[in-house]
PDB file of C-alpha atoms in Angstrom:
ATOM      1  CA  MET A   1       0.000   0.000   0.000  1.00  0.00           C
ATOM      2  CA  ARG A   2       2.825   2.373   0.856  1.00  0.00           C
ATOM      3  CA  SER A   3       4.598   1.931  -2.483  1.00  0.00           C
ATOM      4  CA  GLN A   4       1.353   2.531  -4.360  1.00  0.00           C
ATOM      5  CA  ALA A   5       0.635   5.652  -2.332  1.00  0.00           C
ATOM      6  CA  SER A   6       4.168   6.866  -2.969  1.00  0.00           C
ATOM      7  CA  GLY A   7       3.690   6.386  -6.685  1.00  0.00           C
ATOM      8  CA  ASP A   8       0.443   8.326  -6.577  1.00  0.00           C
ATOM      9  CA  ALA A   9       2.223  11.173  -4.810  1.00  0.00           C
ATOM     10  CA  ARG A  10       4.918  11.298  -7.455  1.00  0.00           C
ATOM     11  CA  ASP A  11       2.297  11.264 -10.203  1.00  0.00           C
ATOM     12  CA  ARG A  12       0.725  14.344  -8.628  1.00  0.00           C
ATOM     13  CA  GLY A  13       4.096  16.095  -8.541  1.00  0.00           C
ATOM     14  CA  LEU A  14       4.104  16.124  -4.742  1.00  0.00           C
ATOM     15  CA  PRO A  15       6.937  15.346  -2.361  1.00  0.00           C
ATOM     16  CA  PRO A  16       7.000  11.582  -1.626  1.00  0.00           C
ATOM     17  CA  LEU A  17       5.872  10.012   1.601  1.00  0.00           C
ATOM     18  CA  HIS A  18       7.860   9.815   4.816  1.00  0.00           C
ATOM     19  CA  GLY A  19      11.203   8.085   4.430  1.00  0.00           C
ATOM     20  CA  GLU A  20      11.672   8.608   0.691  1.00  0.00           C
ATOM     21  CA  PRO A  21      14.046  11.136  -0.933  1.00  0.00           C
ATOM     22  CA  VAL A  22      12.641  14.517  -1.851  1.00  0.00           C
ATOM     23  CA  SER A  23      15.374  15.606  -4.243  1.00  0.00           C
ATOM     24  CA  ARG A  24      13.645  14.210  -7.344  1.00  0.00           C
ATOM     25  CA  VAL A  25      10.459  16.177  -6.763  1.00  0.00           C
ATOM     26  CA  PRO A  26      10.069  19.594  -8.428  1.00  0.00           C
ATOM     27  CA  ILE A  27       9.464  22.346  -5.923  1.00  0.00           C
ATOM     28  CA  VAL A  28       6.153  24.118  -6.347  1.00  0.00           C
ATOM     29  CA  GLN A  29       5.765  27.851  -6.143  1.00  0.00           C
ATOM     30  CA  VAL A  30       2.613  29.883  -5.709  1.00  0.00           C
ATOM     31  CA  ARG A  31       2.148  33.346  -7.153  1.00  0.00           C
ATOM     32  CA  THR A  32      -0.501  35.691  -5.858  1.00  0.00           C
ATOM     33  CA  LEU A  33      -2.053  38.130  -8.275  1.00  0.00           C
ATOM     34  CA  CYS A  34      -1.135  41.804  -8.613  1.00  0.00           C
ATOM     35  CA  GLN A  35      -3.742  44.439  -7.859  1.00  0.00           C
ATOM     36  CA  SER A  36      -4.279  45.072 -11.570  1.00  0.00           C
ATOM     37  CA  GLU A  37      -5.113  41.403 -11.986  1.00  0.00           C
ATOM     38  CA  THR A  38      -7.474  41.146  -9.040  1.00  0.00           C
ATOM     39  CA  ASP A  39     -10.348  43.349 -10.182  1.00  0.00           C
ATOM     40  CA  GLY A  40     -13.515  41.351  -9.675  1.00  0.00           C
ATOM     41  CA  TYR A  41     -11.962  38.280  -8.107  1.00  0.00           C
ATOM     42  CA  ASP A  42     -13.142  36.912  -4.787  1.00  0.00           C
ATOM     43  CA  ARG A  43     -10.513  37.632  -2.127  1.00  0.00           C
ATOM     44  CA  ARG A  44     -11.815  34.717  -0.095  1.00  0.00           C
ATOM     45  CA  ARG A  45     -10.625  32.413  -2.882  1.00  0.00           C
ATOM     46  CA  PRO A  46      -7.402  33.983  -4.206  1.00  0.00           C
ATOM     47  CA  SER A  47      -6.215  32.792  -7.594  1.00  0.00           C
ATOM     48  CA  ILE A  48      -2.938  30.912  -7.574  1.00  0.00           C
ATOM     49  CA  SER A  49      -0.743  29.518 -10.295  1.00  0.00           C
ATOM     50  CA  PHE A  50       1.863  26.794 -10.117  1.00  0.00           C
ATOM     51  CA  SER A  51       5.204  26.179 -11.745  1.00  0.00           C
ATOM     52  CA  ALA A  52       8.320  24.225 -10.918  1.00  0.00           C
ATOM     53  CA  GLY A  53      11.851  25.526 -10.668  1.00  0.00           C
ATOM     54  CA  ALA A  54      13.441  28.668  -9.287  1.00  0.00           C
ATOM     55  CA  PRO A  55      11.522  30.869  -6.824  1.00  0.00           C
ATOM     56  CA  ILE A  56       9.750  33.922  -8.133  1.00  0.00           C
ATOM     57  CA  SER A  57      11.529  37.232  -7.706  1.00  0.00           C
ATOM     58  CA  ASP A  58      10.354  40.080  -5.515  1.00  0.00           C
ATOM     59  CA  SER A  59       9.332  42.019  -8.614  1.00  0.00           C
ATOM     60  CA  GLU A  60       7.052  39.166  -9.660  1.00  0.00           C
ATOM     61  CA  LEU A  61       5.460  38.733  -6.252  1.00  0.00           C
ATOM     62  CA  CYS A  62       2.552  41.157  -5.978  1.00  0.00           C
ATOM     63  CA  ILE A  63       0.576  40.689  -2.765  1.00  0.00           C
ATOM     64  CA  PRO A  64      -2.928  42.203  -2.528  1.00  0.00           C
ATOM     65  CA  ASP A  65      -2.907  41.625   1.227  1.00  0.00           C
ATOM     66  CA  ILE A  66      -1.250  39.264   3.648  1.00  0.00           C
ATOM     67  CA  LEU A  67      -4.447  37.359   4.450  1.00  0.00           C
ATOM     68  CA  SER A  68      -4.913  36.519   0.782  1.00  0.00           C
ATOM     69  CA  VAL A  69      -1.416  35.041   0.783  1.00  0.00           C
ATOM     70  CA  HIS A  70      -2.170  32.928   3.845  1.00  0.00           C
ATOM     71  CA  ASP A  71      -5.444  31.812   2.269  1.00  0.00           C
ATOM     72  CA  ALA A  72      -3.647  30.708  -0.888  1.00  0.00           C
ATOM     73  CA  TRP A  73      -1.115  28.605   0.968  1.00  0.00           C
ATOM     74  CA  MET A  74      -3.773  27.168   3.284  1.00  0.00           C
ATOM     75  CA  ARG A  75      -5.756  25.989   0.276  1.00  0.00           C
ATOM     76  CA  LEU A  76      -2.788  23.822  -0.660  1.00  0.00           C
ATOM     77  CA  ALA A  77      -2.808  22.359   2.848  1.00  0.00           C
ATOM     78  CA  LEU A  78      -6.534  21.704   2.411  1.00  0.00           C
ATOM     79  CA  GLU A  79      -5.775  19.757  -0.757  1.00  0.00           C
ATOM     80  CA  GLU A  80      -3.543  17.521   1.346  1.00  0.00           C
ATOM     81  CA  ALA A  81      -6.327  17.161   3.911  1.00  0.00           C
ATOM     82  CA  ARG A  82      -8.685  16.007   1.166  1.00  0.00           C
ATOM     83  CA  ARG A  83      -6.167  13.363   0.125  1.00  0.00           C
ATOM     84  CA  ALA A  84      -6.129  12.137   3.711  1.00  0.00           C
ATOM     85  CA  PHE A  85      -9.940  12.015   3.647  1.00  0.00           C
ATOM     86  CA  ASP A  86      -9.852   9.882   0.497  1.00  0.00           C
ATOM     87  CA  GLU A  87      -7.420   7.483   2.202  1.00  0.00           C
ATOM     88  CA  ALA A  88      -9.663   7.145   5.291  1.00  0.00           C
ATOM     89  CA  GLU A  89      -7.142   9.111   7.347  1.00  0.00           C
ATOM     90  CA  VAL A  90      -8.148  11.951   9.666  1.00  0.00           C
ATOM     91  CA  PRO A  91      -8.189  14.825   7.160  1.00  0.00           C
ATOM     92  CA  VAL A  92      -5.369  17.081   8.245  1.00  0.00           C
ATOM     93  CA  GLY A  93      -2.947  18.490   5.701  1.00  0.00           C
ATOM     94  CA  ALA A  94       0.233  20.522   5.973  1.00  0.00           C
ATOM     95  CA  ILE A  95       2.692  22.291   3.714  1.00  0.00           C
ATOM     96  CA  ILE A  96       5.948  24.097   4.428  1.00  0.00           C
ATOM     97  CA  VAL A  97       6.888  27.193   2.460  1.00  0.00           C
ATOM     98  CA  HIS A  98      10.444  28.475   2.054  1.00  0.00           C
ATOM     99  CA  GLU A  99      11.220  31.571  -0.015  1.00  0.00           C
ATOM    100  CA  GLN A 100       7.805  31.488  -1.714  1.00  0.00           C
ATOM    101  CA  ARG A 101       8.139  27.805  -2.609  1.00  0.00           C
ATOM    102  CA  VAL A 102       6.433  24.723  -1.244  1.00  0.00           C
ATOM    103  CA  ILE A 103       9.231  22.418  -0.162  1.00  0.00           C
ATOM    104  CA  ALA A 104       7.045  19.904   1.699  1.00  0.00           C
ATOM    105  CA  ALA A 105       3.458  18.709   1.432  1.00  0.00           C
ATOM    106  CA  ALA A 106       1.975  15.965   3.586  1.00  0.00           C
ATOM    107  CA  HIS A 107      -1.183  14.660   5.183  1.00  0.00           C
ATOM    108  CA  ASN A 108      -1.976  12.318   8.029  1.00  0.00           C
ATOM    109  CA  GLN A 109      -0.624   8.824   7.324  1.00  0.00           C
ATOM    110  CA  ARG A 110      -1.029   7.156  10.695  1.00  0.00           C
ATOM    111  CA  GLU A 111      -3.279   4.346   9.444  1.00  0.00           C
ATOM    112  CA  THR A 112      -1.412   3.839   6.163  1.00  0.00           C
ATOM    113  CA  LEU A 113       2.015   3.647   7.795  1.00  0.00           C
ATOM    114  CA  ASN A 114       0.890   2.157  11.130  1.00  0.00           C
ATOM    115  CA  ASP A 115       2.898   4.945  12.713  1.00  0.00           C
ATOM    116  CA  PRO A 116       1.435   6.939  15.616  1.00  0.00           C
ATOM    117  CA  THR A 117       3.812   9.811  14.859  1.00  0.00           C
ATOM    118  CA  ALA A 118       2.794  10.135  11.196  1.00  0.00           C
ATOM    119  CA  HIS A 119       0.851  13.360  11.578  1.00  0.00           C
ATOM    120  CA  ALA A 120       0.828  15.785   8.665  1.00  0.00           C
ATOM    121  CA  GLU A 121       3.152  18.233  10.425  1.00  0.00           C
ATOM    122  CA  MET A 122       5.686  15.566  11.374  1.00  0.00           C
ATOM    123  CA  LEU A 123       5.904  14.226   7.834  1.00  0.00           C
ATOM    124  CA  ALA A 124       6.131  17.725   6.379  1.00  0.00           C
ATOM    125  CA  ILE A 125       8.932  18.698   8.771  1.00  0.00           C
ATOM    126  CA  THR A 126      10.934  15.619   7.765  1.00  0.00           C
ATOM    127  CA  GLN A 127      10.411  16.370   4.075  1.00  0.00           C
ATOM    128  CA  ALA A 128      11.427  20.002   4.511  1.00  0.00           C
ATOM    129  CA  ALA A 129      14.601  19.101   6.387  1.00  0.00           C
ATOM    130  CA  GLU A 130      15.543  16.709   3.586  1.00  0.00           C
ATOM    131  CA  ALA A 131      14.770  19.347   0.949  1.00  0.00           C
ATOM    132  CA  LEU A 132      16.903  21.988   2.671  1.00  0.00           C
ATOM    133  CA  GLY A 133      19.625  19.634   3.823  1.00  0.00           C
ATOM    134  CA  ALA A 134      19.332  21.038   7.335  1.00  0.00           C
ATOM    135  CA  TRP A 135      17.282  20.250  10.407  1.00  0.00           C
ATOM    136  CA  ARG A 136      16.807  23.912  11.258  1.00  0.00           C
ATOM    137  CA  LEU A 137      13.885  25.089   9.136  1.00  0.00           C
ATOM    138  CA  LEU A 138      14.902  28.732   9.111  1.00  0.00           C
ATOM    139  CA  ASP A 139      12.865  31.181   7.022  1.00  0.00           C
ATOM    140  CA  CYS A 140      10.077  28.612   6.708  1.00  0.00           C
ATOM    141  CA  THR A 141       6.357  28.827   7.361  1.00  0.00           C
ATOM    142  CA  LEU A 142       4.312  25.771   8.273  1.00  0.00           C
ATOM    143  CA  TYR A 143       0.681  25.803   7.148  1.00  0.00           C
ATOM    144  CA  VAL A 144      -1.572  23.161   8.677  1.00  0.00           C
ATOM    145  CA  THR A 145      -5.343  22.781   8.607  1.00  0.00           C
ATOM    146  CA  LEU A 146      -5.685  21.847  12.302  1.00  0.00           C
ATOM    147  CA  GLU A 147      -3.976  23.381  15.314  1.00  0.00           C
ATOM    148  CA  PRO A 148      -0.898  21.240  16.086  1.00  0.00           C
ATOM    149  CA  CYS A 149      -1.032  18.724  18.922  1.00  0.00           C
ATOM    150  CA  PRO A 150       1.631  18.580  21.690  1.00  0.00           C
ATOM    151  CA  MET A 151       3.794  16.162  19.704  1.00  0.00           C
ATOM    152  CA  CYS A 152       3.736  18.296  16.571  1.00  0.00           C
ATOM    153  CA  ALA A 153       4.170  21.537  18.495  1.00  0.00           C
ATOM    154  CA  GLY A 154       7.245  20.042  20.125  1.00  0.00           C
ATOM    155  CA  ALA A 155       8.629  19.061  16.731  1.00  0.00           C
ATOM    156  CA  ILE A 156       7.989  22.600  15.473  1.00  0.00           C
ATOM    157  CA  VAL A 157      10.083  23.954  18.339  1.00  0.00           C
ATOM    158  CA  GLN A 158      12.837  21.393  17.750  1.00  0.00           C
ATOM    159  CA  ALA A 159      12.933  22.228  14.024  1.00  0.00           C
ATOM    160  CA  ARG A 160      13.125  25.968  14.780  1.00  0.00           C
ATOM    161  CA  VAL A 161      10.163  26.727  12.515  1.00  0.00           C
ATOM    162  CA  PRO A 162       9.746  30.507  12.847  1.00  0.00           C
ATOM    163  CA  THR A 163       6.133  30.828  11.697  1.00  0.00           C
ATOM    164  CA  VAL A 164       3.084  28.575  11.997  1.00  0.00           C
ATOM    165  CA  VAL A 165      -0.297  29.236  10.399  1.00  0.00           C
ATOM    166  CA  TYR A 166      -3.180  26.895  11.200  1.00  0.00           C
ATOM    167  CA  GLY A 167      -6.795  26.617  10.174  1.00  0.00           C
ATOM    168  CA  THR A 168      -9.177  25.472  12.872  1.00  0.00           C
ATOM    169  CA  THR A 169      -8.538  25.068  16.585  1.00  0.00           C
ATOM    170  CA  ASP A 170      -8.355  21.657  18.249  1.00  0.00           C
ATOM    171  CA  PRO A 171     -10.328  21.712  21.516  1.00  0.00           C
ATOM    172  CA  LYS A 172      -9.011  18.274  22.522  1.00  0.00           C
ATOM    173  CA  ALA A 173      -5.324  18.540  21.701  1.00  0.00           C
ATOM    174  CA  GLY A 174      -4.459  22.045  20.504  1.00  0.00           C
ATOM    175  CA  ALA A 175      -0.977  22.923  21.725  1.00  0.00           C
ATOM    176  CA  CYS A 176      -0.409  26.342  20.157  1.00  0.00           C
ATOM    177  CA  HIS A 177      -3.269  28.286  21.720  1.00  0.00           C
ATOM    178  CA  THR A 178      -6.160  26.125  22.935  1.00  0.00           C
ATOM    179  CA  LEU A 179      -4.855  23.771  25.646  1.00  0.00           C
ATOM    180  CA  TYR A 180      -1.166  24.652  25.688  1.00  0.00           C
ATOM    181  CA  GLN A 181       1.087  27.312  24.199  1.00  0.00           C
ATOM    182  CA  ILE A 182       4.127  25.155  23.496  1.00  0.00           C
ATOM    183  CA  THR A 183       5.214  27.070  20.412  1.00  0.00           C
ATOM    184  CA  GLU A 184       5.233  30.364  22.324  1.00  0.00           C
ATOM    185  CA  ASP A 185       6.459  29.140  25.718  1.00  0.00           C
ATOM    186  CA  PRO A 186       9.209  31.534  26.911  1.00  0.00           C
ATOM    187  CA  ARG A 187      10.838  28.728  28.909  1.00  0.00           C
ATOM    188  CA  LEU A 188      11.830  26.909  25.720  1.00  0.00           C
ATOM    189  CA  ASN A 189      14.856  27.744  23.585  1.00  0.00           C
ATOM    190  CA  HIS A 190      12.797  28.591  20.501  1.00  0.00           C
ATOM    191  CA  ARG A 191       9.455  30.255  19.945  1.00  0.00           C
ATOM    192  CA  SER A 192       7.320  30.451  16.826  1.00  0.00           C
ATOM    193  CA  SER A 193       5.000  33.187  15.686  1.00  0.00           C
ATOM    194  CA  VAL A 194       1.572  31.552  15.394  1.00  0.00           C
ATOM    195  CA  LEU A 195      -1.513  32.667  13.488  1.00  0.00           C
ATOM    196  CA  GLY A 196      -4.742  30.692  13.769  1.00  0.00           C
ATOM    197  CA  GLY A 197      -8.129  30.815  12.104  1.00  0.00           C
ATOM    198  CA  VAL A 198      -7.076  30.946   8.434  1.00  0.00           C
ATOM    199  CA  LEU A 199      -9.885  29.325   6.400  1.00  0.00           C
ATOM    200  CA  ALA A 200     -11.108  27.949   9.714  1.00  0.00           C
ATOM    201  CA  ASP A 201     -14.612  27.120   8.484  1.00  0.00           C
ATOM    202  CA  GLU A 202     -13.339  25.039   5.573  1.00  0.00           C
ATOM    203  CA  CYS A 203     -10.717  23.297   7.685  1.00  0.00           C
ATOM    204  CA  ARG A 204     -13.335  22.486  10.315  1.00  0.00           C
ATOM    205  CA  ALA A 205     -15.927  21.343   7.782  1.00  0.00           C
ATOM    206  CA  ILE A 206     -13.788  18.590   6.302  1.00  0.00           C
ATOM    207  CA  LEU A 207     -13.094  17.197   9.774  1.00  0.00           C
ATOM    208  CA  GLN A 208     -16.774  17.304  10.678  1.00  0.00           C
ATOM    209  CA  GLU A 209     -17.704  15.528   7.455  1.00  0.00           C
ATOM    210  CA  PHE A 210     -15.097  12.837   8.056  1.00  0.00           C
ATOM    211  CA  PHE A 211     -16.206  12.037  11.588  1.00  0.00           C
ATOM    212  CA  ALA A 212     -19.896  12.218  10.668  1.00  0.00           C
ATOM    213  CA  GLU A 213     -19.306   9.545   8.027  1.00  0.00           C
ATOM    214  CA  ARG A 214     -17.396   7.387  10.493  1.00  0.00           C
ATOM    215  CA  ARG A 215     -20.169   7.651  13.068  1.00  0.00           C
ATOM    216  CA  ALA A 216     -22.715   6.718  10.417  1.00  0.00           C
ATOM    217  CA  MET A 217     -20.674   3.582   9.678  1.00  0.00           C
ATOM    218  CA  GLY A 218     -20.379   2.779  13.377  1.00  0.00           C
ATOM    219  CA  LYS A 219     -16.652   3.487  13.518  1.00  0.00           C
ATOM    220  CA  LYS A 220     -14.791   5.374  16.207  1.00  0.00           C
TER     221      LYS A 220
END
């Protein structure tokens, strides 16, 4: 099952699953639209375009507003969450952005890999470290559809991720704001800037749909 899933990931042009090399995968970049291009478009659903290769230059990057940028990246994380949904995994997706490029994209794989640590954030952090050739994920932003749990928040601190953006809060395990503030704890040797609530309704809806279907089938 793992080899098939890995092949599917490569076919989609995404970084491979946990434990496989990332170097063969083209890095994806996202370009937000300039103001002259945005007349009449819905800012809640910013247009994005994809290409592989070198990062876009500052002159090419025209940002209508910072929330539109966060929305655009979060939509890529939501695509990963939908892949998890299709694989009967809890639908949480994550991407890591470095210099306007996606260097890691992952979703929950706990059931597929029989690995309790295979949360979207953990897999994405491993991919990003391999892509950069360094365990310190400096100048990176982690986007994830659900507020990180204590395990993932700890990994974020260990990886020195400077910025975290999440979708919906996790009332049972949220470790950035809800139950704990691990990523901003002044007692630790690294702290991340954390922004929550980006596309929260959409991130919450896919989780609600997933668990509603499981309850209907009598599954926990």
